[in-house]
Each structure stands twice: as structure tokens, then as C-alpha cells.
Short mmCIF file of N, CA, C and O in Angstrom, two decimals:
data_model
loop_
_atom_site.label_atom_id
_atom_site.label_comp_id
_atom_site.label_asym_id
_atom_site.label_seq_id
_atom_site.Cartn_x
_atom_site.Cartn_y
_atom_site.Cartn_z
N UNK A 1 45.91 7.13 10.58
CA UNK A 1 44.66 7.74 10.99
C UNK A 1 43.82 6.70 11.73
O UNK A 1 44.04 5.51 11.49
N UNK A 2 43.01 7.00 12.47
CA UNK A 2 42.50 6.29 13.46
C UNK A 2 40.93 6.08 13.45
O UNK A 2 40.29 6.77 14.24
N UNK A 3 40.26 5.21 12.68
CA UNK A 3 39.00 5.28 12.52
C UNK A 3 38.29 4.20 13.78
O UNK A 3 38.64 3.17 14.35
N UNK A 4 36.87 5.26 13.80
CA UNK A 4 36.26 4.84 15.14
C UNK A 4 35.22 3.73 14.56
O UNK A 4 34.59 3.71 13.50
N UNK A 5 35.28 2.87 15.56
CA UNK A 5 34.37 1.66 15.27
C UNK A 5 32.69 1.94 15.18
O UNK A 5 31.89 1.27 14.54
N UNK A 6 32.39 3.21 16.07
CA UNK A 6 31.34 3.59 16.46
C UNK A 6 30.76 4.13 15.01
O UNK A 6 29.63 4.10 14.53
N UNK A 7 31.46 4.41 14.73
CA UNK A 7 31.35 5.54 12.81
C UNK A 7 29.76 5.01 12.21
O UNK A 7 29.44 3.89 11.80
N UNK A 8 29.04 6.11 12.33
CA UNK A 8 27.69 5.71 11.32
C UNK A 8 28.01 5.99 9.70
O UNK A 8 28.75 6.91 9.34
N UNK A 9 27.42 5.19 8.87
CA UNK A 9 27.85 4.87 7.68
C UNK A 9 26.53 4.60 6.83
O UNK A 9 25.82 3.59 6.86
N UNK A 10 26.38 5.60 6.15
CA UNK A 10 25.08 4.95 5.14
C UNK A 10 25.23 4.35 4.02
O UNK A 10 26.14 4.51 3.20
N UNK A 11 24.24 3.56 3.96
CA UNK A 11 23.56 2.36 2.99
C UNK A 11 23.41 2.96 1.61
O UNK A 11 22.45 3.72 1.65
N UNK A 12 24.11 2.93 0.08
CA UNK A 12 22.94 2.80 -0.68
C UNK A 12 22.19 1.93 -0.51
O UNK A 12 22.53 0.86 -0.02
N UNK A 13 20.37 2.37 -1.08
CA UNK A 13 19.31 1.15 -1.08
C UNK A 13 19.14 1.34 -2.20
O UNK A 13 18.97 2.50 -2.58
N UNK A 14 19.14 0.48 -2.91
CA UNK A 14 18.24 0.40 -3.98
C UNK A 14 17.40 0.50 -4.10
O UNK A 14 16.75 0.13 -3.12
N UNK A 15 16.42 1.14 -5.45
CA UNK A 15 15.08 2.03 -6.09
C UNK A 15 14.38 0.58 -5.37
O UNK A 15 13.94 0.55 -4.22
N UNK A 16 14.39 -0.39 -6.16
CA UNK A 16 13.97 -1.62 -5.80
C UNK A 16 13.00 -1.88 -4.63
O UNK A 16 11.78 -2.05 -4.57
N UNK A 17 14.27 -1.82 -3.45
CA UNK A 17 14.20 -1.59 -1.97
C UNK A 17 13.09 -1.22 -1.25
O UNK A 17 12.22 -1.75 -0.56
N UNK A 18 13.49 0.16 -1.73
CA UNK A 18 12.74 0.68 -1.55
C UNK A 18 11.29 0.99 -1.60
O UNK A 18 10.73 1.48 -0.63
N UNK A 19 10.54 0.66 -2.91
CA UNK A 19 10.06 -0.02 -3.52
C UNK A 19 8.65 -0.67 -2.71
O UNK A 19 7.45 -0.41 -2.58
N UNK A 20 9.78 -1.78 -2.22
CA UNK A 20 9.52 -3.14 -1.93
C UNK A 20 9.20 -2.55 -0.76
O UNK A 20 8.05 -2.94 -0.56
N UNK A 21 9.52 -1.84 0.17
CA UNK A 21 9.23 -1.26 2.10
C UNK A 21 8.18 -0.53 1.39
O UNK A 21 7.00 -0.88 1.35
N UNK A 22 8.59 0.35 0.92
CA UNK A 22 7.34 1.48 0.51
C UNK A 22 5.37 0.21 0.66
O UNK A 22 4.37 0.35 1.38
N UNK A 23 5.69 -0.69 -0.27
CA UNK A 23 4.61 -1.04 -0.50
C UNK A 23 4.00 -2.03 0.53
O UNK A 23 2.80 -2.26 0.64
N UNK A 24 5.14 -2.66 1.36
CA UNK A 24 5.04 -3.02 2.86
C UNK A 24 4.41 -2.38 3.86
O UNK A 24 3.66 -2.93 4.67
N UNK A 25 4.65 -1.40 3.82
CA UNK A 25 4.32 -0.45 4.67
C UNK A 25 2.93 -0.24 3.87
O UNK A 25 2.18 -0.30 4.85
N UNK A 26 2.17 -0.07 2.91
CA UNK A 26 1.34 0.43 2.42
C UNK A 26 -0.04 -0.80 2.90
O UNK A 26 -1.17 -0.56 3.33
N UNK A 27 0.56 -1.98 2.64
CA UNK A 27 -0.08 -3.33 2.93
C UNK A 27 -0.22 -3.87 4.37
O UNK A 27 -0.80 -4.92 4.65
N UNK A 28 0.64 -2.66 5.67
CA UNK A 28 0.16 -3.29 6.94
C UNK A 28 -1.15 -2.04 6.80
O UNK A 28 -2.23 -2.62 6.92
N UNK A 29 -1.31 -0.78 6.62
CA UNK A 29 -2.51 0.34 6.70
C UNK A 29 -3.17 -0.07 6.09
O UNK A 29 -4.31 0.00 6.54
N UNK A 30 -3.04 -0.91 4.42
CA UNK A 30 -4.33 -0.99 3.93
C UNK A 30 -5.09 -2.35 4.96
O UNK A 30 -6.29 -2.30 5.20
N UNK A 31 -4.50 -3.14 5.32
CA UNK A 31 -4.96 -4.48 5.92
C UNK A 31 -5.75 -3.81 7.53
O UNK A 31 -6.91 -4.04 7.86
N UNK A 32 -4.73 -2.94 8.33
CA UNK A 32 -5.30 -2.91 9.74
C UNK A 32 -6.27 -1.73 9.86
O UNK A 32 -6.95 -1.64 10.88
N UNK A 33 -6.43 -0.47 8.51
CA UNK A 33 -7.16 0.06 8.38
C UNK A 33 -8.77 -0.52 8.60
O UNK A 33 -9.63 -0.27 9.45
N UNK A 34 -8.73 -1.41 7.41
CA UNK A 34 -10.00 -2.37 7.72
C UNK A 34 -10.49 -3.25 8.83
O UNK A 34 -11.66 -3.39 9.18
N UNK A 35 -9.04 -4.03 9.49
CA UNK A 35 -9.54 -4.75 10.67
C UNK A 35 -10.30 -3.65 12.12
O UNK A 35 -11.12 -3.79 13.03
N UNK A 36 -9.43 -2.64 11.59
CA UNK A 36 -9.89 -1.68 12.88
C UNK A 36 -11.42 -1.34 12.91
O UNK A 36 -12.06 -1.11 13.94
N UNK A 37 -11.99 -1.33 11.42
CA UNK A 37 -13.05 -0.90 11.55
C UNK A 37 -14.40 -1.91 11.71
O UNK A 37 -15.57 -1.60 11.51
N UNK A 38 -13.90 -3.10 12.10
CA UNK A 38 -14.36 -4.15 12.59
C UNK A 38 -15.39 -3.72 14.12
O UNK A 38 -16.57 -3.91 14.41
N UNK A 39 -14.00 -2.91 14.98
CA UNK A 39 -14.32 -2.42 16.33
C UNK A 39 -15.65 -1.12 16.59
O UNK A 39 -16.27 -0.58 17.52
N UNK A 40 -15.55 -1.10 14.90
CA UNK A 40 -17.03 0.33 15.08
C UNK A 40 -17.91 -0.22 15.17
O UNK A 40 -17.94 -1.41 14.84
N UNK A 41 -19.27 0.62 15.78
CA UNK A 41 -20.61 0.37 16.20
C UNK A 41 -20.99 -0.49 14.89
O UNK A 41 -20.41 -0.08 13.89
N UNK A 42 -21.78 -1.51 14.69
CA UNK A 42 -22.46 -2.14 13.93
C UNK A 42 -21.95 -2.99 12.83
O UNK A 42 -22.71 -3.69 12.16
N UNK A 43 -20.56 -2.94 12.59
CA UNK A 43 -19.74 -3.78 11.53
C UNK A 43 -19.96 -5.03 11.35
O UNK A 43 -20.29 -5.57 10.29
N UNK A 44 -19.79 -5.51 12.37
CA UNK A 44 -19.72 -7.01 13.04
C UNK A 44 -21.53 -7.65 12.72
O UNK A 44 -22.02 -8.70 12.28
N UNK A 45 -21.93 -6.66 13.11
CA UNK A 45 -23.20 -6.97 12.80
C UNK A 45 -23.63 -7.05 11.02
O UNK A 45 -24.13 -8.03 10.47
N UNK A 46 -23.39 -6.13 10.56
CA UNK A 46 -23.51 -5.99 8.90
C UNK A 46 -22.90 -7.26 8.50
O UNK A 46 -23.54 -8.01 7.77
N UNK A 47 -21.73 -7.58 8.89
CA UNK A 47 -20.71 -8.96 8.17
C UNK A 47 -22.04 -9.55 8.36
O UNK A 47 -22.86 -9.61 7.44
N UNK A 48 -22.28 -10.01 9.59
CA UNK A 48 -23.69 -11.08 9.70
C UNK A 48 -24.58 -11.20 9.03
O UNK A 48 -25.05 -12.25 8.59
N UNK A 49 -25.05 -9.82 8.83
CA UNK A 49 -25.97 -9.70 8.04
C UNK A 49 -25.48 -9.96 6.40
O UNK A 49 -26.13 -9.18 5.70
N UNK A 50 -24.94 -10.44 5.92
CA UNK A 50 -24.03 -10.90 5.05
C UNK A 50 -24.25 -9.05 3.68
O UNK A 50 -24.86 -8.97 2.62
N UNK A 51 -23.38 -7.87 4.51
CA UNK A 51 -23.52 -6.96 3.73
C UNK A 51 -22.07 -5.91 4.70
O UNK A 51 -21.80 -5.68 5.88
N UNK A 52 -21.53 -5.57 3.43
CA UNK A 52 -19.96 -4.57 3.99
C UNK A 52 -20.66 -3.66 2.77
O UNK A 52 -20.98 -3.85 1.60
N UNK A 53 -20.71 -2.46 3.81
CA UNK A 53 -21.05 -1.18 2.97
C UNK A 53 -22.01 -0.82 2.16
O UNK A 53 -22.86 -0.17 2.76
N UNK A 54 -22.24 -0.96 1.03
CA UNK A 54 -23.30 -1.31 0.03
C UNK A 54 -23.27 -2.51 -0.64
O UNK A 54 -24.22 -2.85 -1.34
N UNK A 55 -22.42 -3.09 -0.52
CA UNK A 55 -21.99 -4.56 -1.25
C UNK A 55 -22.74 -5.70 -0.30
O UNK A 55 -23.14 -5.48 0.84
N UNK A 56 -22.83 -6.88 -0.95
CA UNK A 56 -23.46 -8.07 -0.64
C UNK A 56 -22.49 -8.54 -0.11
O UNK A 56 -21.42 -7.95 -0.30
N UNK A 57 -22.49 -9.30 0.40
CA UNK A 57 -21.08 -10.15 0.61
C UNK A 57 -21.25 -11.87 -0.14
O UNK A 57 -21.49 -12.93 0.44
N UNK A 58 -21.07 -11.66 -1.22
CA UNK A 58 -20.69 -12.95 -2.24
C UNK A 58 -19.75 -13.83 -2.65
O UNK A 58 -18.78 -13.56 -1.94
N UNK A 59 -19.41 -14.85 -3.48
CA UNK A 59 -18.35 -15.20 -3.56
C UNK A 59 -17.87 -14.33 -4.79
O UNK A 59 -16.78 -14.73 -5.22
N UNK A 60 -18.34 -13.40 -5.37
CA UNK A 60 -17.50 -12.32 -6.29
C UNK A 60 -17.10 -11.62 -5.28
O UNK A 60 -15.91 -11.74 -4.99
N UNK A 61 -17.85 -10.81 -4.56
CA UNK A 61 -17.40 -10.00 -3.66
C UNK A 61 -16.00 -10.54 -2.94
O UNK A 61 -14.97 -9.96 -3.28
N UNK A 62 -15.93 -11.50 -2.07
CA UNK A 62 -14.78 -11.80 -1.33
C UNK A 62 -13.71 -11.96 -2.45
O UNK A 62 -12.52 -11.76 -2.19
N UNK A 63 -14.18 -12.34 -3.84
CA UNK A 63 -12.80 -12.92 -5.13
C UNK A 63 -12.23 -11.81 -5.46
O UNK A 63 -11.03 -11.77 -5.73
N UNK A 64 -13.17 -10.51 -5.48
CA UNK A 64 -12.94 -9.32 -6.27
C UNK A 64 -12.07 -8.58 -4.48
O UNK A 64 -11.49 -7.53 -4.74
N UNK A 65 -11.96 -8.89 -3.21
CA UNK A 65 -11.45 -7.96 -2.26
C UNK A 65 -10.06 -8.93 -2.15
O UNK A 65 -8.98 -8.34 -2.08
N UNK A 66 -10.08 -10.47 -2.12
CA UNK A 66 -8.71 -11.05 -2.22
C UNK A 66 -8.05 -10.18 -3.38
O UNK A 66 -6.94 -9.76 -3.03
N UNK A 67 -8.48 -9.73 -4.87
CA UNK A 67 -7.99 -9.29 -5.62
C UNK A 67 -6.68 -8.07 -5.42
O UNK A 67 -5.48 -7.95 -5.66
N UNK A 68 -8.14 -7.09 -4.64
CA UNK A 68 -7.38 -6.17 -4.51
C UNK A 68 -6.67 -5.92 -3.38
O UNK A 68 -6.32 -4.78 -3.08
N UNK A 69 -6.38 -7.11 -2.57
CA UNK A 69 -5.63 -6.70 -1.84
C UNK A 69 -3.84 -8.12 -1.82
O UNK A 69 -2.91 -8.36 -1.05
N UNK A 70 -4.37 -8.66 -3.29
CA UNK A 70 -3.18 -9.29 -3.67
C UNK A 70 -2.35 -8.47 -4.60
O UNK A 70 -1.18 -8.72 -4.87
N UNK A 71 -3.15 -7.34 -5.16
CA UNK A 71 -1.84 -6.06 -6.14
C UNK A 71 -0.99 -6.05 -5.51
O UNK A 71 0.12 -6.53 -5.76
N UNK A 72 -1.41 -5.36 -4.32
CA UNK A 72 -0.09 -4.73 -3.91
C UNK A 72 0.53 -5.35 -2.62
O UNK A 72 1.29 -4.68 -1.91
N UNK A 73 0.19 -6.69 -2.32
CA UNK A 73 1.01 -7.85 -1.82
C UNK A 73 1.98 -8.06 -2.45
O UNK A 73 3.10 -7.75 -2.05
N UNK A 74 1.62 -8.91 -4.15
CA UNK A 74 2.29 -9.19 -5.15
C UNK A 74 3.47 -8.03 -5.72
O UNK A 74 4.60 -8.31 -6.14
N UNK A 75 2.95 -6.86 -5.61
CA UNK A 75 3.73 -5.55 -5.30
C UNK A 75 5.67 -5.25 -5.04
O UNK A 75 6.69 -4.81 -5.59
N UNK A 76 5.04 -5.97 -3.59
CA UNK A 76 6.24 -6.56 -2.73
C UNK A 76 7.31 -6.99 -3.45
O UNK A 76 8.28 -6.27 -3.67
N UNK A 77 7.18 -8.23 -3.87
CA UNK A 77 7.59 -9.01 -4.56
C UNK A 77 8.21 -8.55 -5.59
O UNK A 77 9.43 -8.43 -5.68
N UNK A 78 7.14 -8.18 -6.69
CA UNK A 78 7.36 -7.73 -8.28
C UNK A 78 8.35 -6.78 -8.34
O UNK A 78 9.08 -6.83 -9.33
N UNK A 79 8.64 -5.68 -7.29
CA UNK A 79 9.33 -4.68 -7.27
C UNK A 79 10.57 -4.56 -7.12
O UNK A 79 11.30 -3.64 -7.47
N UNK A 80 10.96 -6.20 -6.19
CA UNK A 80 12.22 -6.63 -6.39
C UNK A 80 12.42 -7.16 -7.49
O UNK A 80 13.60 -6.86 -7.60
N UNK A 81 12.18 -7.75 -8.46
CA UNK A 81 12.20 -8.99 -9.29
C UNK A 81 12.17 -8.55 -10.70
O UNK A 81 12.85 -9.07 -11.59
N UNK A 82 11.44 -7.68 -10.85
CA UNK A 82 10.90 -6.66 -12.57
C UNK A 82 12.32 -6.07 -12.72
O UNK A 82 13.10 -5.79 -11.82
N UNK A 83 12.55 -5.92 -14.41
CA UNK A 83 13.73 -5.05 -15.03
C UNK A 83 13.18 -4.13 -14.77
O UNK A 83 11.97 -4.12 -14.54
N UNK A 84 14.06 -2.92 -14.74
CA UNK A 84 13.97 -1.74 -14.14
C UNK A 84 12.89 -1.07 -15.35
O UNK A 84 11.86 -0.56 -14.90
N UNK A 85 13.01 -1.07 -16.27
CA UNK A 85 11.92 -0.22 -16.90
C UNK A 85 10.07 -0.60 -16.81
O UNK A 85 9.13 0.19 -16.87
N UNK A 86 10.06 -2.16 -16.65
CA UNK A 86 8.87 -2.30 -16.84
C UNK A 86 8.55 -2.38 -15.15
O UNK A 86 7.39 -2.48 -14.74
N UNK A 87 9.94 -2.30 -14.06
CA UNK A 87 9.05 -1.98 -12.97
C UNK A 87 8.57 -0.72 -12.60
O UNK A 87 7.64 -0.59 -11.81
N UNK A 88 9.33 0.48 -13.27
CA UNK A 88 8.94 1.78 -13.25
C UNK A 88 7.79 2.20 -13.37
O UNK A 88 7.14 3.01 -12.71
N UNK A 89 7.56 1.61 -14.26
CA UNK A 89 5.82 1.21 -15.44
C UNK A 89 4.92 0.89 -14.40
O UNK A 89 4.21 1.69 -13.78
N UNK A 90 5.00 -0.43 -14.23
CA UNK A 90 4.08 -1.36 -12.74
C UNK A 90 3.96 -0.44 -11.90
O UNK A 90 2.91 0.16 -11.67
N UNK A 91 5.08 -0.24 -11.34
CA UNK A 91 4.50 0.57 -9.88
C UNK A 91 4.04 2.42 -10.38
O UNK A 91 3.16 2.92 -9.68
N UNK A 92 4.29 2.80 -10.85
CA UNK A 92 3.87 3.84 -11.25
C UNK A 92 1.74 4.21 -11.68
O UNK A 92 0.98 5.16 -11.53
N UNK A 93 1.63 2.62 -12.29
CA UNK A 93 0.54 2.56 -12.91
C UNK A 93 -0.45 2.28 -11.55
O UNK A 93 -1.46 2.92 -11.24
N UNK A 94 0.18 1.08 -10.82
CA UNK A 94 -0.79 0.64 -10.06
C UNK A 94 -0.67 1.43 -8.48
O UNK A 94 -1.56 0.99 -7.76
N UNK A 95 0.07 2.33 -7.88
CA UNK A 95 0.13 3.32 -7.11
C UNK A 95 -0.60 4.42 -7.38
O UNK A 95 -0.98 5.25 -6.55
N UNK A 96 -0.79 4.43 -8.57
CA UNK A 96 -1.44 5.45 -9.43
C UNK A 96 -3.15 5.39 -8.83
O UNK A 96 -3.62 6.11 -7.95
N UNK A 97 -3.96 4.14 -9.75
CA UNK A 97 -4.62 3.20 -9.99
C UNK A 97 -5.31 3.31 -8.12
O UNK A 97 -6.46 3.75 -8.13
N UNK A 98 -4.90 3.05 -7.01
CA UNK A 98 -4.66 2.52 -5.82
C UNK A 98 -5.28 4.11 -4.77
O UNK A 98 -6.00 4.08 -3.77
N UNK A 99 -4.79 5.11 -5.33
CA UNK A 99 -4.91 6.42 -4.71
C UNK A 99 -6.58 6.91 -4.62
O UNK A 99 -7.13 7.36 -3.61
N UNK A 100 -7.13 6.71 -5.74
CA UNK A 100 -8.97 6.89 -5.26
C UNK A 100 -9.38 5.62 -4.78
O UNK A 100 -10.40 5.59 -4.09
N UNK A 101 -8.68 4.41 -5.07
CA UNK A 101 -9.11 2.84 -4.42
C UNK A 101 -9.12 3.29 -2.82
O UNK A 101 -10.13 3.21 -2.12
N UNK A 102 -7.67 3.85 -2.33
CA UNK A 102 -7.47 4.50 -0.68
C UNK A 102 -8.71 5.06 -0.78
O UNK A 102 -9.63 4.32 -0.44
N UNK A 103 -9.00 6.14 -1.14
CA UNK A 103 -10.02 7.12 -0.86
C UNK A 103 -11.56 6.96 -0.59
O UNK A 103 -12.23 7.57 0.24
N UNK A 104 -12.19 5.42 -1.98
CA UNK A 104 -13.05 5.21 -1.32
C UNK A 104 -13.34 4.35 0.32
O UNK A 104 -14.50 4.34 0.71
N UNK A 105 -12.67 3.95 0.86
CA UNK A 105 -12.83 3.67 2.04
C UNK A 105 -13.17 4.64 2.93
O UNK A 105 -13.34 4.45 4.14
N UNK A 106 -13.32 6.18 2.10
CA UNK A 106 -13.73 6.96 3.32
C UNK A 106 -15.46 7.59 3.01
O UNK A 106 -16.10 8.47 3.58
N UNK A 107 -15.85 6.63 1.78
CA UNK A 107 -16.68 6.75 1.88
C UNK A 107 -18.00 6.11 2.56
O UNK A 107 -17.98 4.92 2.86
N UNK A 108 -19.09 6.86 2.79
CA UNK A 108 -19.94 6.40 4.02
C UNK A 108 -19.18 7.37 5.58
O UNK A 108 -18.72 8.50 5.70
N UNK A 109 -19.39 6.21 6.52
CA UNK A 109 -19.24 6.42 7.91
C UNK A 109 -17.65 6.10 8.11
O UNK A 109 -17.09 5.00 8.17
N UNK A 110 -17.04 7.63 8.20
CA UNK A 110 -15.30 7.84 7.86
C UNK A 110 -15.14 8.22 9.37
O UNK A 110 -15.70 9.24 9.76
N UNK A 111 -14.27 7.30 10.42
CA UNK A 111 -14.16 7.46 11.41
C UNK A 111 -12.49 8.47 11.53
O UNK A 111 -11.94 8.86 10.50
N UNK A 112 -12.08 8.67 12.46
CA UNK A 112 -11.00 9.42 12.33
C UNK A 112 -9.43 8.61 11.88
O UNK A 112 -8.52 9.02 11.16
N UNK A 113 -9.58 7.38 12.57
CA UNK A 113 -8.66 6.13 11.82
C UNK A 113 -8.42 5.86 10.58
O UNK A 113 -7.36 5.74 9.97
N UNK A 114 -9.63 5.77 10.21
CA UNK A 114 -9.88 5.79 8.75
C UNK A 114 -9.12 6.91 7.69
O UNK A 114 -8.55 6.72 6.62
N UNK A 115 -9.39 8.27 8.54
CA UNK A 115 -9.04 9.63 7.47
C UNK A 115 -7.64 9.52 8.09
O UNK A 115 -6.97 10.05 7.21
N UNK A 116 -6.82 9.18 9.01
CA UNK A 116 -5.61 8.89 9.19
C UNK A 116 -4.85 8.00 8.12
O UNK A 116 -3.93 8.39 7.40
N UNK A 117 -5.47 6.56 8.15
CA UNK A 117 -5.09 5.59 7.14
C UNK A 117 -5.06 6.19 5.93
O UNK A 117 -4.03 6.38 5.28
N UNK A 118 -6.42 6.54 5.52
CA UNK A 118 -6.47 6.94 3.72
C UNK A 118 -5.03 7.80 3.47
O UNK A 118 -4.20 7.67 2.57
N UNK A 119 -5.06 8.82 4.70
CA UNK A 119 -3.50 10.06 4.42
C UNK A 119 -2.17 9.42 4.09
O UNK A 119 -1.39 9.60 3.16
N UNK A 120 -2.14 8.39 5.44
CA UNK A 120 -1.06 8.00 5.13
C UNK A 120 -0.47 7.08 4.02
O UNK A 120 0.70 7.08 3.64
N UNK A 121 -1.67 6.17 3.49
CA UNK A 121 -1.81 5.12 2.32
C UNK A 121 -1.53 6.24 1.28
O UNK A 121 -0.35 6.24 0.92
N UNK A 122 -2.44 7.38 0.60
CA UNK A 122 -2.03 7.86 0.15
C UNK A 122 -0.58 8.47 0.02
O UNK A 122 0.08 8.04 -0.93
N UNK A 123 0.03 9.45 0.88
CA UNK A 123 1.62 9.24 0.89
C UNK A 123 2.19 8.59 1.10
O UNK A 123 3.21 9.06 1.60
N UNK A 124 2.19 7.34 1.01
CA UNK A 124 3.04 6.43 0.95
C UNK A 124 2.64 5.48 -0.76
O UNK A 124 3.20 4.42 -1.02
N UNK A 125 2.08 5.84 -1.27
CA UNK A 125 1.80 5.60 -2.82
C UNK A 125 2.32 6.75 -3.64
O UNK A 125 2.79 6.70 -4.78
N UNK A 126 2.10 8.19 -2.57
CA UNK A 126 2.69 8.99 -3.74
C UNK A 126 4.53 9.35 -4.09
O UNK A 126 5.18 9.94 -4.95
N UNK A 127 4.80 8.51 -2.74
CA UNK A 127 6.23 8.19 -2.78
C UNK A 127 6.43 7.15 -3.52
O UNK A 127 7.34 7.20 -4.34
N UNK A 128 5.72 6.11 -3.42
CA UNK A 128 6.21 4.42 -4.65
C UNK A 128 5.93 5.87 -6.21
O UNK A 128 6.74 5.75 -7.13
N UNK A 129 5.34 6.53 -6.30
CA UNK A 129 4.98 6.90 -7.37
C UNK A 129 6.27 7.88 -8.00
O UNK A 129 6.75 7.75 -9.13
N UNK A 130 6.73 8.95 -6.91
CA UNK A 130 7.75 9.80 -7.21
C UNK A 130 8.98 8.98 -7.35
O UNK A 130 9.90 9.25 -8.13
N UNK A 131 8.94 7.77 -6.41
CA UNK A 131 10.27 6.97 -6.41
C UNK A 131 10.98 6.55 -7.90
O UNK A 131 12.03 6.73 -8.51
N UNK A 132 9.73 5.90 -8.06
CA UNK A 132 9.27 5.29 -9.80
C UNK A 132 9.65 6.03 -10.73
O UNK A 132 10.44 5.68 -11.60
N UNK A 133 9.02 7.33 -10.63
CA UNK A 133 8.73 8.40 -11.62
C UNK A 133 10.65 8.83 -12.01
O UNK A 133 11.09 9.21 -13.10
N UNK A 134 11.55 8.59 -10.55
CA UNK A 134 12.36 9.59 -10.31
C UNK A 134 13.53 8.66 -10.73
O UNK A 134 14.54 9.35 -10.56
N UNK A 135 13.87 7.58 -11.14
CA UNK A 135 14.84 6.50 -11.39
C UNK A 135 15.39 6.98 -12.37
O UNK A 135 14.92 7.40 -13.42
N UNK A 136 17.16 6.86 -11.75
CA UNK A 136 17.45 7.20 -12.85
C UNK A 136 17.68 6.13 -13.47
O UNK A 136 17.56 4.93 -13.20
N UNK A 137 18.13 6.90 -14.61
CA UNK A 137 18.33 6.48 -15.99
C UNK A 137 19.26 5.72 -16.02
O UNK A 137 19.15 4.75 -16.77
N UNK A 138 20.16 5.82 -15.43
CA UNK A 138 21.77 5.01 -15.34
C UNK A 138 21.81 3.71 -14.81
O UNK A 138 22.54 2.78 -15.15
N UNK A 139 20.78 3.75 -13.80
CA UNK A 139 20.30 2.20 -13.37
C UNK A 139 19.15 1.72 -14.27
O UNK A 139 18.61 0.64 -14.04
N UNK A 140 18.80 2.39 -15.16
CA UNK A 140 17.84 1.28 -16.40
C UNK A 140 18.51 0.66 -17.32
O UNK A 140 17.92 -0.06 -18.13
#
């Protein structure tokens, strides 16, 4: 029999993997979501004015936004690396956790980028979430 070189052939990926892109992908929208909104009327100006949104801009403030945007950096990572049960756990909790975190960013002055980002951040958490939720058993 004569097999063609051309032959497409799929990958298992691992839960893991997956995982791990899922939350990649979640961490370029949550990051360029915000830089974008740099480019709206008056942002640039507020930073100056040392104030983002209703917040001050402090050294809690900047400790508490490195925070949350090292979860689900660290995410990345953890998702390869965790035994399968307590990563089920992790990402389940903090995808969870992350879904009204997306949401308030649309509060205040919600440009259309913005309600794009939150959508897509959101489905793409509620997939780390179903992914999580959906493991089987045979690989725990």
C-alpha cells in the first residue's frame, strides 16, 4: 500500500497543553486590552494625573495590578507542571475567580475593544474551565 507523504495527521494534545495556549491566549487580550485603552481620549492624561479609573495610582495599586496579572501568567506555567488533580482544581478555581475580574474592565467608559476583549477573555476562560471541568479520569 502506498502512503502519501502529503497525509494530514492529528496530534493528541494534552489537557495540559492545552491548558497552557488556552491561558496564553487569555494573557495577550488581557495585556493589549489595556494597552489599547491607553489610545482613548484622556487616559494618558489620568495616568498623569496619577489616577486609572477610580483608583489612585499607588505603590499598592501597581503591587495589587502586577498581582493580577501574574495569576494567570504563572497560569502558563502551573498548567504544565501541576498533577493532574490539583491542576483541575487551580485552573478551574482561578478561571472561575477571573470571569467578573474580565468584566469589570467594562466598567465606566466601555469602548467597543473593550466589549470585544471582555467576550473573548471570557470564552476563552470558559473553555480553561470546561477543559478542566472535562478531564478525564483515566489521565488522573
Amino acid at each position: 500500500m502506498h502512503t502519501q507523504l502529503n497525509e494530514f495527521k492529528d496530534t493528541k494534545v494534552s489537557i495540559q497543553l492545552k491548558l497552557a495556549v488556552l491561558w496564553t491566549s487569555f494573557m495577550f487580550l488581557y495585556i493589549y486590552v489595556d494597552y489599547f485603552a491607553l489610545y482613548m481620549p484622556g487616559k494618558v492624561a489620568d495616568i498623569q494625573n496619577e489616577r486609572v479609573y477610580i483608583f489612585d495610582i499607588t505603590q499598592n495599586f501597581l503591587s495589587l495590578a502586577l498581582v493580577s496579572v501574574s495569576i494567570p501568567a504563572l497560569m502558563i506555567f502551573l498548567s504544565v507542571i501541576l498533577s493532574a488533580k490539583i491542576n483541575r482544581c487551580t485552573n478551574i478555581i482561578i478561571a472561575f475567580v477571573y470571569i467578573p475580574y474580565s468584566l469589570f474592565n467594562l466598567a465606566g467608559e466601555a469602548w467597543v475593544h473593550m466589549i470585544f476583549g471582555a467576550v473573548v477573555e471570557v470564552g476563552l476562560l470558559v473553555l480553561i474551565i470546561r477543559y478542566a471541568w472535562k478531564w478525564p479520569k483515566s489521565e488522573m
